[in-house]
Amino acid sequence: MRLSLAVLAIVVAWSATARAGGDPTRGEVIFRQCSACHAVGPKAPVKLGPPLNGVVGGAWATRPHYAYSAGLVAGQKAGRTWDEATLNEWLTAPQKLVPKTKMFFGGLHDQQQRDDVIAYLKQFEENGEKNKP
């Protein structure tokens, strides 16, 4: 019984640690499904969606050369930012966070995948350069 409780405690502690921060390497793999519409890195172009350089911590609807939906523009005017909690909510269900958004994506339903994508995006400065570890 004690061994079972010890194993359970280790598993719970490990899963909490895993969720505390994502893995940018796994996030890069998951981001491939986003790359049809979004780009990151130096000289990332506007595609169907805006480039996502510097998005983590950045203001809503501020990337140049992209026509944002009215809901995202309203969020920008209200001072909304893409903090990790908001990105998590967005990646879960974009249409729920911003009804009538142009982003037609059903969402990432796995918390670890969302954490990993956010960790991947967090690496990119607004100019597309990766943060130095």
GROMACS .gro file of C-alpha atoms in nm:
model
  133
    1MET     CA    1   0.000   0.000   0.000
    2ARG     CA    2   0.279   0.244   0.090
    3LEU     CA    3   0.455   0.168  -0.237
    4SER     CA    4   0.133   0.240  -0.429
    5LEU     CA    5   0.090   0.573  -0.252
    6ALA     CA    6   0.454   0.662  -0.317
    7VAL     CA    7   0.418   0.580  -0.687
    8LEU     CA    8   0.095   0.780  -0.704
    9ALA     CA    9   0.266   1.078  -0.539
   10ILE     CA   10   0.552   1.062  -0.789
   11VAL     CA   11   0.314   1.043  -1.085
   12VAL     CA   12   0.109   1.337  -0.959
   13ALA     CA   13   0.423   1.544  -0.894
   14TRP     CA   14   0.562   1.459  -1.239
   15SER     CA   15   0.240   1.551  -1.419
   16ALA     CA   16   0.218   1.881  -1.230
   17THR     CA   17   0.577   1.957  -1.326
   18ALA     CA   18   0.510   1.867  -1.689
   19ARG     CA   19   0.222   2.111  -1.699
   20ALA     CA   20   0.412   2.387  -1.525
   21GLY     CA   21   0.593   2.452  -1.850
   22GLY     CA   22   0.579   2.316  -2.197
   23ASP     CA   23   0.848   2.161  -2.408
   24PRO     CA   24   0.941   2.387  -2.701
   25THR     CA   25   1.080   2.093  -2.900
   26ARG     CA   26   0.746   1.911  -2.883
   27GLY     CA   27   0.575   2.245  -2.941
   28GLU     CA   28   0.761   2.289  -3.269
   29VAL     CA   29   0.625   1.954  -3.392
   30ILE     CA   30   0.270   2.043  -3.286
   31PHE     CA   31   0.304   2.390  -3.441
   32ARG     CA   32   0.340   2.229  -3.785
   33GLN     CA   33  -0.038   2.205  -3.800
   34CYS     CA   34  -0.050   2.582  -3.739
   35SER     CA   35   0.211   2.657  -4.004
   36ALA     CA   36  -0.038   2.630  -4.289
   37CYS     CA   37  -0.172   2.966  -4.169
   38HIS     CA   38   0.099   3.110  -3.939
   39ALA     CA   39   0.476   3.156  -3.952
   40VAL     CA   40   0.751   3.232  -3.701
   41GLY     CA   41   1.115   3.322  -3.740
   42PRO     CA   42   1.308   3.595  -3.921
   43LYS     CA   43   1.113   3.738  -4.215
   44ALA     CA   44   0.802   3.535  -4.123
   45PRO     CA   45   0.539   3.627  -4.381
   46VAL     CA   46   0.171   3.697  -4.340
   47LYS     CA   47  -0.010   3.384  -4.455
   48LEU     CA   48  -0.379   3.320  -4.399
   49GLY     CA   49  -0.305   3.440  -4.047
   50PRO     CA   50  -0.050   3.682  -3.903
   51PRO     CA   51   0.307   3.585  -3.813
   52LEU     CA   52   0.338   3.488  -3.448
   53ASN     CA   53   0.680   3.632  -3.360
   54GLY     CA   54   0.665   3.794  -3.017
   55VAL     CA   55   0.303   3.693  -2.968
   56VAL     CA   56   0.351   3.569  -2.609
   57GLY     CA   57   0.306   3.880  -2.395
   58GLY     CA   58   0.217   4.092  -2.698
   59ALA     CA   59  -0.097   4.297  -2.753
   60TRP     CA   60  -0.388   4.164  -2.954
   61ALA     CA   61  -0.421   4.254  -3.322
   62THR     CA   62  -0.096   4.447  -3.366
   63ARG     CA   63   0.096   4.261  -3.637
   64PRO     CA   64   0.130   4.475  -3.951
   65HIS     CA   65  -0.017   4.385  -4.288
   66TYR     CA   66  -0.298   4.169  -4.150
   67ALA     CA   67  -0.669   4.254  -4.137
   68TYR     CA   68  -0.787   4.132  -3.797
   69SER     CA   69  -1.146   4.045  -3.706
   70ALA     CA   70  -1.354   4.305  -3.526
   71GLY     CA   71  -1.339   4.098  -3.205
   72LEU     CA   72  -0.960   4.094  -3.197
   73VAL     CA   73  -0.942   4.466  -3.278
   74ALA     CA   74  -1.186   4.535  -2.993
   75GLY     CA   75  -0.963   4.330  -2.762
   76GLN     CA   76  -0.660   4.531  -2.873
   77LYS     CA   77  -0.843   4.859  -2.804
   78ALA     CA   78  -0.935   4.724  -2.459
   79GLY     CA   79  -0.568   4.655  -2.387
   80ARG     CA   80  -0.584   4.274  -2.408
   81THR     CA   81  -0.255   4.088  -2.429
   82TRP     CA   82  -0.157   3.736  -2.524
   83ASP     CA   83  -0.040   3.625  -2.182
   84GLU     CA   84  -0.001   3.251  -2.134
   85ALA     CA   85  -0.345   3.209  -1.976
   86THR     CA   86  -0.515   3.389  -2.266
   87LEU     CA   87  -0.315   3.193  -2.524
   88ASN     CA   88  -0.416   2.874  -2.346
   89GLU     CA   89  -0.781   2.978  -2.367
   90TRP     CA   90  -0.740   3.076  -2.735
   91LEU     CA   91  -0.568   2.751  -2.829
   92THR     CA   92  -0.843   2.556  -2.652
   93ALA     CA   93  -1.129   2.716  -2.845
   94PRO     CA   94  -1.060   3.032  -3.050
   95GLN     CA   95  -1.426   3.084  -3.143
   96LYS     CA   96  -1.525   3.074  -2.776
   97LEU     CA   97  -1.274   3.341  -2.674
   98VAL     CA   98  -1.344   3.565  -2.974
   99PRO     CA   99  -1.675   3.488  -3.146
  100LYS     CA  100  -1.661   3.547  -3.523
  101THR     CA  101  -1.282   3.532  -3.531
  102LYS     CA  102  -1.135   3.453  -3.871
  103MET     CA  103  -0.941   3.164  -3.719
  104PHE     CA  104  -1.126   2.847  -3.809
  105PHE     CA  105  -0.949   2.600  -3.587
  106GLY     CA  106  -1.121   2.354  -3.358
  107GLY     CA  107  -0.861   2.395  -3.086
  108LEU     CA  108  -0.600   2.184  -2.914
  109HIS     CA  109  -0.786   1.984  -2.653
  110ASP     CA  110  -0.478   1.842  -2.481
  111GLN     CA  111  -0.337   2.071  -2.211
  112GLN     CA  112   0.019   1.947  -2.256
  113GLN     CA  113   0.006   2.020  -2.630
  114ARG     CA  114  -0.112   2.375  -2.558
  115ASP     CA  115   0.168   2.420  -2.304
  116ASP     CA  116   0.419   2.289  -2.557
  117VAL     CA  117   0.301   2.522  -2.835
  118ILE     CA  118   0.311   2.820  -2.599
  119ALA     CA  119   0.666   2.723  -2.492
  120TYR     CA  120   0.765   2.706  -2.859
  121LEU     CA  121   0.612   3.045  -2.941
  122LYS     CA  122   0.766   3.199  -2.630
  123GLN     CA  123   1.111   3.150  -2.784
  124PHE     CA  124   1.051   3.403  -3.061
  125GLU     CA  125   1.118   3.774  -3.021
  126GLU     CA  126   0.912   4.018  -3.226
  127ASN     CA  127   1.191   4.033  -3.487
  128GLY     CA  128   1.174   3.655  -3.527
  129GLU     CA  129   1.501   3.581  -3.351
  130LYS     CA  130   1.497   3.305  -3.091
  131ASN     CA  131   1.562   3.396  -2.728
  132LYS     CA  132   1.900   3.299  -2.597
  133PRO     CA  133   1.863   3.021  -2.335
   0.00000   0.00000   0.00000
